[in-house]
mmCIF file of C-alpha atoms and ligand atoms in Angstrom:
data_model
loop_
_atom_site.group_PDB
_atom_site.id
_atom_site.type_symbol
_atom_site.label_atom_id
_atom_site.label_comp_id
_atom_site.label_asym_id
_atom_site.label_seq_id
_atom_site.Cartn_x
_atom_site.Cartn_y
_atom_site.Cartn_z
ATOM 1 C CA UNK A 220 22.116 11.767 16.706
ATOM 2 C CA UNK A 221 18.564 11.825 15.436
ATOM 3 C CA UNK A 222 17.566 10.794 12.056
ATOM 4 C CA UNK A 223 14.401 11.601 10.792
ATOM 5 C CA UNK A 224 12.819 9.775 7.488
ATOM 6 C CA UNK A 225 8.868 10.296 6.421
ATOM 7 C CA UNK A 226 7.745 8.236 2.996
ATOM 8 C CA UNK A 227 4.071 8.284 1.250
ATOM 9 C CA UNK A 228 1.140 6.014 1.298
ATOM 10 C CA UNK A 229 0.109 4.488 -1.822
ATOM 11 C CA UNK A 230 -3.414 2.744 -3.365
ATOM 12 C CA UNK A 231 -3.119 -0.226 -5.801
ATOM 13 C CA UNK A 232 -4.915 -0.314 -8.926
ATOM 14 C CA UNK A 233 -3.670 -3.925 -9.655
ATOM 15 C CA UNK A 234 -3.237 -5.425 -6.582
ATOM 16 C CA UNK A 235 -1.076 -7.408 -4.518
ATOM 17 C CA UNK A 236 -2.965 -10.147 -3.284
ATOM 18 C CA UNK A 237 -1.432 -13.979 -2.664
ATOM 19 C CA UNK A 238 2.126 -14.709 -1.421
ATOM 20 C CA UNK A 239 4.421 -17.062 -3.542
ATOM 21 C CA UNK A 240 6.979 -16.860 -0.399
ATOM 22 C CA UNK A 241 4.546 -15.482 2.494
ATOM 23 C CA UNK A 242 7.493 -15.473 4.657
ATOM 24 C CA UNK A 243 9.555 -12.686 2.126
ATOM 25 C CA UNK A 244 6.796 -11.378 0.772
ATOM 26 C CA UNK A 245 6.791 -12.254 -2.728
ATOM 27 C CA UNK A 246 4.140 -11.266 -4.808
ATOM 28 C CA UNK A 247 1.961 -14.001 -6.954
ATOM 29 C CA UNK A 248 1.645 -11.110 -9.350
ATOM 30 C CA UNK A 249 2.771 -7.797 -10.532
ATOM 31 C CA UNK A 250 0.713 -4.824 -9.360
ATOM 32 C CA UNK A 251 0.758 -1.027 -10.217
ATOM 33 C CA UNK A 252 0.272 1.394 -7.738
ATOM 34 C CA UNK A 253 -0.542 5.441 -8.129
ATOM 35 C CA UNK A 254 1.543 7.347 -4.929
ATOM 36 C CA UNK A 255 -0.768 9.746 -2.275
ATOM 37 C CA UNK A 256 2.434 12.328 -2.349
ATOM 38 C CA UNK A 257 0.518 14.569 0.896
ATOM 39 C CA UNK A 258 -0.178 11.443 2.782
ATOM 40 C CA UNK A 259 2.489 10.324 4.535
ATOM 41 C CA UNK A 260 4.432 8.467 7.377
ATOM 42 C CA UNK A 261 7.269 9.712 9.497
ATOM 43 C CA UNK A 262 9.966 7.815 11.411
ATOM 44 C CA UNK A 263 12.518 9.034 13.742
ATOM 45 C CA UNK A 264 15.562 6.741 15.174
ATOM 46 C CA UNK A 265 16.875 7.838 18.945
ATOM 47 C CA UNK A 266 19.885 5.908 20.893
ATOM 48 C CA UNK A 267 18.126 4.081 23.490
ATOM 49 C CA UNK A 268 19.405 2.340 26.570
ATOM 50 C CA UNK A 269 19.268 -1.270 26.980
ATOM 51 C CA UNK A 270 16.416 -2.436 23.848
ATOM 52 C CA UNK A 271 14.914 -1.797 20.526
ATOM 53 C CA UNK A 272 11.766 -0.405 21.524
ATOM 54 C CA UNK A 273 8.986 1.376 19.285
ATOM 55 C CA UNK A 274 6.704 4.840 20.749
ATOM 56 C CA UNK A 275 4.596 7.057 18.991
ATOM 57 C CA UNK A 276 6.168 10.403 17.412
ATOM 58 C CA UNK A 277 4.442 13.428 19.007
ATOM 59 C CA UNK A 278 3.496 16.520 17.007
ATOM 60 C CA UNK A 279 1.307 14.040 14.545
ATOM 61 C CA UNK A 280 -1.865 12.094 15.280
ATOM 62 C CA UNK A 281 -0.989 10.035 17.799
ATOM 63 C CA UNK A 282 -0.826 5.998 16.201
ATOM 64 C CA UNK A 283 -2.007 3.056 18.360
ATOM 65 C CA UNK A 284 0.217 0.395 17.050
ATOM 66 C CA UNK A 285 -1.328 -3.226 18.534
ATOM 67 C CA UNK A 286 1.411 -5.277 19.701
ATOM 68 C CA UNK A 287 1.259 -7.630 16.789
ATOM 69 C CA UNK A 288 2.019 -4.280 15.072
ATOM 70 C CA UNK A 289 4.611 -3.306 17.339
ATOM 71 C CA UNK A 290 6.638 -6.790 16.779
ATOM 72 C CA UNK A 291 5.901 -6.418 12.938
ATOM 73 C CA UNK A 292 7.340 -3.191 12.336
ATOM 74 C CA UNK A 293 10.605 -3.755 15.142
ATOM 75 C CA UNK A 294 11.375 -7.133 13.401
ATOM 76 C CA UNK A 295 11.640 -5.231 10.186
ATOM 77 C CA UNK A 296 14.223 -2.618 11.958
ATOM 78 C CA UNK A 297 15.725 -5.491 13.425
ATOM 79 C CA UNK A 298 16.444 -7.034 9.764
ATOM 80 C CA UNK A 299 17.762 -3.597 8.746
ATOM 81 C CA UNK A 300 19.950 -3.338 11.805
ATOM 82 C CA UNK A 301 21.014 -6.975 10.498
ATOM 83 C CA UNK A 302 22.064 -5.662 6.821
ATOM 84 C CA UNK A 303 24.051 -3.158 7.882
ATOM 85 C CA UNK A 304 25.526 -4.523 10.888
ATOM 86 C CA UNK A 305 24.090 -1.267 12.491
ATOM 87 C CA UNK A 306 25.030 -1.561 16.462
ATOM 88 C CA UNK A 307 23.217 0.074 19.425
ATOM 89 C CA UNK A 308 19.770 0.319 20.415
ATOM 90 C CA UNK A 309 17.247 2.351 19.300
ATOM 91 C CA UNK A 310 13.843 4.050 20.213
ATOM 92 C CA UNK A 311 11.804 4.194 16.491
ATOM 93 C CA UNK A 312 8.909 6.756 16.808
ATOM 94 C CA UNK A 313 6.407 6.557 13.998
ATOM 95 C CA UNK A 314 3.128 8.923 12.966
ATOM 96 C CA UNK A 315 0.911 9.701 10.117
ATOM 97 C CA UNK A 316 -0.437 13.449 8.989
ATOM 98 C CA UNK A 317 -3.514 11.349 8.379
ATOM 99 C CA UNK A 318 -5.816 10.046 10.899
ATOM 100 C CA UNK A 319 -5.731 6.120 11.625
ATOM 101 C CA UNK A 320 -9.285 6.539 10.946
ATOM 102 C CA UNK A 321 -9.499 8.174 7.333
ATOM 103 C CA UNK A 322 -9.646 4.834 5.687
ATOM 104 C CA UNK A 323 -5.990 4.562 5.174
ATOM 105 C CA UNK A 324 -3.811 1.711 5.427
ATOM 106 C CA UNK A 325 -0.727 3.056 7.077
ATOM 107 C CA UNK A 326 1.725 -0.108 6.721
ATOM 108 C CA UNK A 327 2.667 0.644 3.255
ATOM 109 C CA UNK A 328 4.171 4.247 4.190
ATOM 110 C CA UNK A 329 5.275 3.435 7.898
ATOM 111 C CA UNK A 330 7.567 0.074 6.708
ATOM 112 C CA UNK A 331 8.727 2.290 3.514
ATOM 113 C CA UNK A 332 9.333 5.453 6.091
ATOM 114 C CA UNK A 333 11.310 2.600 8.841
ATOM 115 C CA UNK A 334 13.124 1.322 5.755
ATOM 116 C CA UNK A 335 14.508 4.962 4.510
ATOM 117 C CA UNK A 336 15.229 5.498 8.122
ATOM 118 C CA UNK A 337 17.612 3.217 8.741
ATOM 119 C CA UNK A 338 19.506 3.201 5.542
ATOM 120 C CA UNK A 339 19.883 7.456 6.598
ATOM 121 C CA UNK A 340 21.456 5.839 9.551
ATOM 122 C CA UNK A 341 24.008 3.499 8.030
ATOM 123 C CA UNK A 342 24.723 5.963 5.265
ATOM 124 C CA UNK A 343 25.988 8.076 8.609
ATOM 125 C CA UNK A 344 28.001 5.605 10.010
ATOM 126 C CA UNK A 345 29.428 4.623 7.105
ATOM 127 C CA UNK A 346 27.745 1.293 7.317
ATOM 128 C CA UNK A 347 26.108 1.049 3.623
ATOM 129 C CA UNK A 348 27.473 2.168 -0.268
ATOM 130 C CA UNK A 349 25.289 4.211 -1.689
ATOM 131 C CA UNK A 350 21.729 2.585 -2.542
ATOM 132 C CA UNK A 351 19.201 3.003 -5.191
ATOM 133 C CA UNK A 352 15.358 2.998 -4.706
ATOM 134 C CA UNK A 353 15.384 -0.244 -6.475
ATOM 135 C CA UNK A 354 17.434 -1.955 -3.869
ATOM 136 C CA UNK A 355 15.694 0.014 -1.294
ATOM 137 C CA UNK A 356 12.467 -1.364 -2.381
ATOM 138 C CA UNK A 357 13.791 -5.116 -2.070
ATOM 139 C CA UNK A 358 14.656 -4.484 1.131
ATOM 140 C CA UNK A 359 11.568 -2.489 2.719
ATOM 141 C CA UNK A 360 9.035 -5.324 0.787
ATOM 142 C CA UNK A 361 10.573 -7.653 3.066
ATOM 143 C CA UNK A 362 8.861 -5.661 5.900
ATOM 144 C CA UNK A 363 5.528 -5.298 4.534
ATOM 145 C CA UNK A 364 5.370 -5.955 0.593
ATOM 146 C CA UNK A 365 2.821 -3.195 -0.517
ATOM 147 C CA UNK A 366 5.553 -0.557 1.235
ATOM 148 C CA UNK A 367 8.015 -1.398 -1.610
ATOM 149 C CA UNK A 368 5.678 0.566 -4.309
ATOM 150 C CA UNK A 369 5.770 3.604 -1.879
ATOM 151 C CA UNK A 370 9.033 4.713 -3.222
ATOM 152 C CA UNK A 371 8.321 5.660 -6.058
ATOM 153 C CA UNK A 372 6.076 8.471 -7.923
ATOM 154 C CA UNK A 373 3.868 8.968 -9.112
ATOM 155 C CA UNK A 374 3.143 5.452 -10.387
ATOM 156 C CA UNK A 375 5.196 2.153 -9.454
ATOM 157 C CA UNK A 376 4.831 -0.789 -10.656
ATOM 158 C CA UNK A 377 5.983 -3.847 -8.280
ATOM 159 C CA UNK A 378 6.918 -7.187 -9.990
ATOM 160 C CA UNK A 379 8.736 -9.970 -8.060
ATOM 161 C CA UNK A 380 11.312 -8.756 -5.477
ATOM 162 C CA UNK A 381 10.996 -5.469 -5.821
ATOM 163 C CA UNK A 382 9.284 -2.133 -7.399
ATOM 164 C CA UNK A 383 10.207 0.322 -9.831
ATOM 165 C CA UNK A 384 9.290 3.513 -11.559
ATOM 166 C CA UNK A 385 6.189 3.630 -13.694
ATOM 167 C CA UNK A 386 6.257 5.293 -16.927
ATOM 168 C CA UNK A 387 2.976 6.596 -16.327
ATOM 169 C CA UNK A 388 3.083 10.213 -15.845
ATOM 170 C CA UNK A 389 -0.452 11.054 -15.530
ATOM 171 C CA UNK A 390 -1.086 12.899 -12.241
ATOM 172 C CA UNK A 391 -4.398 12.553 -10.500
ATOM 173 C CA UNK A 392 -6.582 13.683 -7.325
ATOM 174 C CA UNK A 393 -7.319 11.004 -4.221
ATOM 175 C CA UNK A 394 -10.413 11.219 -2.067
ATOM 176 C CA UNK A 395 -11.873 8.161 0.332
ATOM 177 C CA UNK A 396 -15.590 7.507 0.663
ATOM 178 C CA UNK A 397 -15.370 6.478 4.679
ATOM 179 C CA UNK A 398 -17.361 3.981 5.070
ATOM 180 C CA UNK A 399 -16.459 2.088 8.413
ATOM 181 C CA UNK A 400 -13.398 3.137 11.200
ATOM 182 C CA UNK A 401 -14.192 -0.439 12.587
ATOM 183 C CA UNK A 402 -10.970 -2.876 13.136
ATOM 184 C CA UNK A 403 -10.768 -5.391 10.726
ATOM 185 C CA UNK A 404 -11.497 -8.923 11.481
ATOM 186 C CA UNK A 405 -8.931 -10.240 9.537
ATOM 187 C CA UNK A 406 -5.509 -8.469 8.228
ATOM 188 C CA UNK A 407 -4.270 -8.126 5.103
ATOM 189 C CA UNK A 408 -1.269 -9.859 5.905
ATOM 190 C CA UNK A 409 -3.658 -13.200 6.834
ATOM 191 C CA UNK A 410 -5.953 -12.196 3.564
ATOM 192 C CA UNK A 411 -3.025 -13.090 1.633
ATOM 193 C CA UNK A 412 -2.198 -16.773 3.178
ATOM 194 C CA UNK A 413 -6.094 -17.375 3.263
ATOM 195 C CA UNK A 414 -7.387 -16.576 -0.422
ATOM 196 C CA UNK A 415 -4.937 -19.482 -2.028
ATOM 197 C CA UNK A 416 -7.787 -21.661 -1.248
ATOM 198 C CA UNK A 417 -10.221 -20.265 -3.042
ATOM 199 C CA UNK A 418 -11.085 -21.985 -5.995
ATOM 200 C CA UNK A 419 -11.126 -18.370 -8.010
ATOM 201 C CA UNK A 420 -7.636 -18.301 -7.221
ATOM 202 C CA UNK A 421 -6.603 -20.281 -10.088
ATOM 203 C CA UNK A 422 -6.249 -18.363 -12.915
ATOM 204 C CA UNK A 423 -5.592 -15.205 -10.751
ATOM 205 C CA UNK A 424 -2.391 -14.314 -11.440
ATOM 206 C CA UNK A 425 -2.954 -14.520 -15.499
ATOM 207 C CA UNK A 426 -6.069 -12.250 -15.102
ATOM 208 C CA UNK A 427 -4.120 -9.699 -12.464
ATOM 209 C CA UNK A 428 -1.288 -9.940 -15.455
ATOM 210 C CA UNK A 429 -3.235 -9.330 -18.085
ATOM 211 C CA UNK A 430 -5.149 -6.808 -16.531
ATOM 212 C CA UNK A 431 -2.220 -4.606 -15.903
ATOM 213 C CA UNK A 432 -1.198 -4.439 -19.806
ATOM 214 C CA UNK A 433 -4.570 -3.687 -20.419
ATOM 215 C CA UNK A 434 -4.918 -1.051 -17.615
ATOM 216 C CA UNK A 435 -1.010 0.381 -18.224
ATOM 217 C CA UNK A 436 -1.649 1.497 -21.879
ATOM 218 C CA UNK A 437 -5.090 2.553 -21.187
ATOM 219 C CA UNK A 438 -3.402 5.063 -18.452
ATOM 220 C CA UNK A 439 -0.608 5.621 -21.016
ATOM 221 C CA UNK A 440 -3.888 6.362 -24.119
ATOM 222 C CA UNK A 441 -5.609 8.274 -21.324
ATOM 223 C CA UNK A 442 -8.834 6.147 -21.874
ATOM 224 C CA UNK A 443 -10.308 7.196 -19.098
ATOM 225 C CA UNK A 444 -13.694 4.340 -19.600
ATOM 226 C CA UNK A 445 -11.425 1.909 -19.635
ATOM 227 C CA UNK A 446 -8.722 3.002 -16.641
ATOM 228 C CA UNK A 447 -12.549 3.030 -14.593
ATOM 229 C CA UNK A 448 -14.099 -0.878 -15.469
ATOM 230 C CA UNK A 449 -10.558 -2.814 -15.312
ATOM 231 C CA UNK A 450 -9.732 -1.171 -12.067
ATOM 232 C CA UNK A 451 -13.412 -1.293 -11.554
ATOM 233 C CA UNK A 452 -12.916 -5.687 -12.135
ATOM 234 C CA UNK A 453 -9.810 -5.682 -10.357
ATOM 235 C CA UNK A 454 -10.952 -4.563 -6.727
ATOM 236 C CA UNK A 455 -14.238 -6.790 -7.417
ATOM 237 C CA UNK A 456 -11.640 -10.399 -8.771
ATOM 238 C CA UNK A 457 -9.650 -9.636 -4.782
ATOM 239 C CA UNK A 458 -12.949 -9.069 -2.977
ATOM 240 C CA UNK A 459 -14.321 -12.088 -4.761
ATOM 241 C CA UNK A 460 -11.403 -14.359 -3.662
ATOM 242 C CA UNK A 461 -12.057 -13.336 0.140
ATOM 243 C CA UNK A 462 -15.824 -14.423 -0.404
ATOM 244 C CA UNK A 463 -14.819 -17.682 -2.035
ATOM 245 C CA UNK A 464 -12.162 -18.592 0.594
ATOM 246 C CA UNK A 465 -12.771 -21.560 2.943
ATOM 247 C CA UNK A 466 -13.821 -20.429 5.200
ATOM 248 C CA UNK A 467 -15.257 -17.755 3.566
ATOM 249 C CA UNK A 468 -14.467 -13.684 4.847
ATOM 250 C CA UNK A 469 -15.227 -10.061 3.057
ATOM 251 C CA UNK A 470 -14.603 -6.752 3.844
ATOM 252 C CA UNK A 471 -17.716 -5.079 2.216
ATOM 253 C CA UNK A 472 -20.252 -3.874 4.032
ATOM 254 C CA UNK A 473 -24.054 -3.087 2.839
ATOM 255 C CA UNK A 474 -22.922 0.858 2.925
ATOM 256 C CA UNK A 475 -20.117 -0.102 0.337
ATOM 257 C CA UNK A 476 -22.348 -1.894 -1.301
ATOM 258 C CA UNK A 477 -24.934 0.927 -1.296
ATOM 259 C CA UNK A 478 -22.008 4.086 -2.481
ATOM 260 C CA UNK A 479 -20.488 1.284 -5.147
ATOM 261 C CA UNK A 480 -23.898 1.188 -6.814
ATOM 262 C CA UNK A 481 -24.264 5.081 -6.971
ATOM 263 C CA UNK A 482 -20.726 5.232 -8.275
ATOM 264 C CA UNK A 483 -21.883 2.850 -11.481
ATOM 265 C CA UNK A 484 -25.140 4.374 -11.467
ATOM 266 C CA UNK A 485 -22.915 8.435 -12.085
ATOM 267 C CA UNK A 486 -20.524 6.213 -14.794
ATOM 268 C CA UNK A 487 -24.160 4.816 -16.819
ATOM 269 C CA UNK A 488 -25.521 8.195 -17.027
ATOM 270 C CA UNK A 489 -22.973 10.639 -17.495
ATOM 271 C CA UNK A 490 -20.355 8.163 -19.041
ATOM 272 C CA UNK A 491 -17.753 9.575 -16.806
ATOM 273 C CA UNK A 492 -16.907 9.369 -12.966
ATOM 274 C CA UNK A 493 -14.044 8.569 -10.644
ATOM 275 C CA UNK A 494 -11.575 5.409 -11.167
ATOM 276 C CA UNK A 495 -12.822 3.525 -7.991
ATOM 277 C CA UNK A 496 -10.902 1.220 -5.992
ATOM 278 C CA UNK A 497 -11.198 -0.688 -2.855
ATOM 279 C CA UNK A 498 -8.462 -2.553 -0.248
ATOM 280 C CA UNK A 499 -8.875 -5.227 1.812
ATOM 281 C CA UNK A 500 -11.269 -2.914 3.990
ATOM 282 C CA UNK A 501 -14.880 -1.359 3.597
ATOM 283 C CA UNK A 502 -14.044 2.050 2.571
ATOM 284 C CA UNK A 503 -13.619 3.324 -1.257
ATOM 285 C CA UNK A 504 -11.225 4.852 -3.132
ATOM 286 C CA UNK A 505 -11.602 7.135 -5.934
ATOM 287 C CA UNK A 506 -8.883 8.586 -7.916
ATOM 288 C CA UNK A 507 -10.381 11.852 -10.043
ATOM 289 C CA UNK A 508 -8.747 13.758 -12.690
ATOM 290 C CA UNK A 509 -7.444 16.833 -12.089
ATOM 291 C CA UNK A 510 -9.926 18.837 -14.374
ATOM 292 C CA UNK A 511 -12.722 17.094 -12.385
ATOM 293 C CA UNK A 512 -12.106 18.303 -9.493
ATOM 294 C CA UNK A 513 -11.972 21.619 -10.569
ATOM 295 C CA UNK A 514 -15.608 21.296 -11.791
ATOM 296 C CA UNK A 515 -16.831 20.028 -8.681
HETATM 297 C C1 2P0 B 672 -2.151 -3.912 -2.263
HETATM 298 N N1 2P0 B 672 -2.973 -4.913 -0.133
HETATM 299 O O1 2P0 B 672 -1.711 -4.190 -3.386
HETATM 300 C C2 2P0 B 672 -3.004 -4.962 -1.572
HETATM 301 C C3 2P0 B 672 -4.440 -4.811 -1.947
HETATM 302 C C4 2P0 B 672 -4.294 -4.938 0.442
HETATM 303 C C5 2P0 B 672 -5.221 -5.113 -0.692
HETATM 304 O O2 2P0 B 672 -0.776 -4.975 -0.018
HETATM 305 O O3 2P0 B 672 1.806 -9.105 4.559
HETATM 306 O O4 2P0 B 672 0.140 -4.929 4.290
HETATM 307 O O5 2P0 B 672 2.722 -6.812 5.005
HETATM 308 O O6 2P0 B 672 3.122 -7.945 2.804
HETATM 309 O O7 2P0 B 672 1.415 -5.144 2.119
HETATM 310 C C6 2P0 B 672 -1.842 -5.086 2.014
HETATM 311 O O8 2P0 B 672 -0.923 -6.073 2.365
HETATM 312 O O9 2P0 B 672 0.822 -7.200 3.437
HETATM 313 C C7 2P0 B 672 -1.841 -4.993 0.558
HETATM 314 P P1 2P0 B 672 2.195 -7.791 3.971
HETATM 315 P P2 2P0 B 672 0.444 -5.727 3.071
HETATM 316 O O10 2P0 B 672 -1.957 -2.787 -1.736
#
């Protein structure tokens, strides 16, 4: 029996940043997230012999998962495995249709891909009730927390143990301004633990908060200004609270630096541009409405 599961990536417009539980991944604060539908992650489960073991799924970009990232992802199907009392080993192949070096985190699809996986598989042995995405969601942010918001779409919006269907229904374009393939020097995962001691983190959760009221009826009013400088604050507050860690780290290089400018520079003098976003990484994100593109 094979099963075969593939979920989407996702980009946060209000971001997860801070752990209150870093060991179940529970968010500090709510964030909203807008889903990338075409770019996704696929998982396939296999009987093995004598051990859970991961390998990469062939047909797709081939993934080089470290071994930290190996352990990470088979402790999460071990936890699954653990719900549902699933016996057996198992080989777990995972791939992306997007290249590890488009600027894309992977973990948020690849954990929500694992977790849809190997509910498929208890569902087939009779091992699980039906589940809805909400309860799927608990379960896969326990994996890796930003993979919770990838099952929903086209917006989700994540707060405390678990994410949930935005009522935003706006549907926009994705692009990424690739600005460095380089490894980072610190994960995400370690991002999280290290910005509590910033002293910008006080106060962070209230401004996240109150920035995603602001932001969701501006998305709802389709005030397009105003979607671009809170998201526009938002990825500047996180990238502030890396710089103002101790010890200090950032993700921006002097080429972000350099492509953020001209973005601002296109918003002062036409008084329109992209929504532009950044993650815990160098490149940029934009998100572009659909009648934009067209133009361009
Ligand atoms: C987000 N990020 O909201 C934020 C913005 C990165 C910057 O969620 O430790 O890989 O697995 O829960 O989900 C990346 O962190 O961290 C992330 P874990 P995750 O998308």
């Amino acid at each position: 029996m094979k099963i075969e599961a593939s979920a989407p990536s996702n980009i946060a417009l209000i971001k997860y940043m801070g752990k209150s539980s870093a060991q179940n991944n529970m968010p500090t604060n709510a964030s909203l997230s807008f889903t990338l539908e075409h770019l996704r992650s696929f998982v396939t489960l296999e009987l093995a012999h004598d051990r859970d073991q991961w390998a990469p799924l062939e047909g797709l970009p081939e993934i080089k998962l470290s071994d930290s990232g190996q352990a990470k992802f088979l402790n999460h199907f071990a936890r699954l495995k653990e719900q549902w009392k699933i016996p057996a080993h198992y080989t777990v192949r995972s791939a992306n249709n997007f290249p590890a070096d488009c600027g894309l985190a992977s973990s948020a699809s690849s954990f929500a891909a694992l977790t849809l996986a190997v509910y498929e598989l208890a569902k087939r042995m009779s091992l699980t009730p039906e589940l809805g995405q909400v309860e799927l969601s608990r379960l896969s942010r326990l994996g890796s927390g930003s993979s919770c918001r990838s099952l929903f779409s086209p917006w989700a919006l994540w707060r405390d143990d678990g994410a949930e269907k935005s009522a935003i229904g706006w549907h926009l374009d994705h692009a990424v301004i690739l600005v460095s393939e380089g490894k980072k020097q610190v994960s995400s995962s370690q991002a999280h633990i290290r910005v509590s001691n910033s002293l910008l983190y006080n106060g962070r959760s209230e401004r996240a908060e109150a920035r995603l009221s602001e932001l969701t009826s501006a998305l709802q009013a389709r005030s397009w200004r105003q979607c671009f400088e809170l998201c526009w604050s938002e990825f500047q507050d996180m990238h502030a609270l890396f710089e103002t860690s101790r010890p200090a780290f950032g993700y921006m290089t002097s080429e972000s630096q350099r492509v953020l400018a001209h973005l601002r520079q296109i918003w002062q003098e036409t008084d329109d541009g992209p929504l532009v976003t950044m993650d815990a990484g160098a490149n940029i994100h934009l998100l572009i409405r659909p009648e934009q593109s067209a133009r361009a």
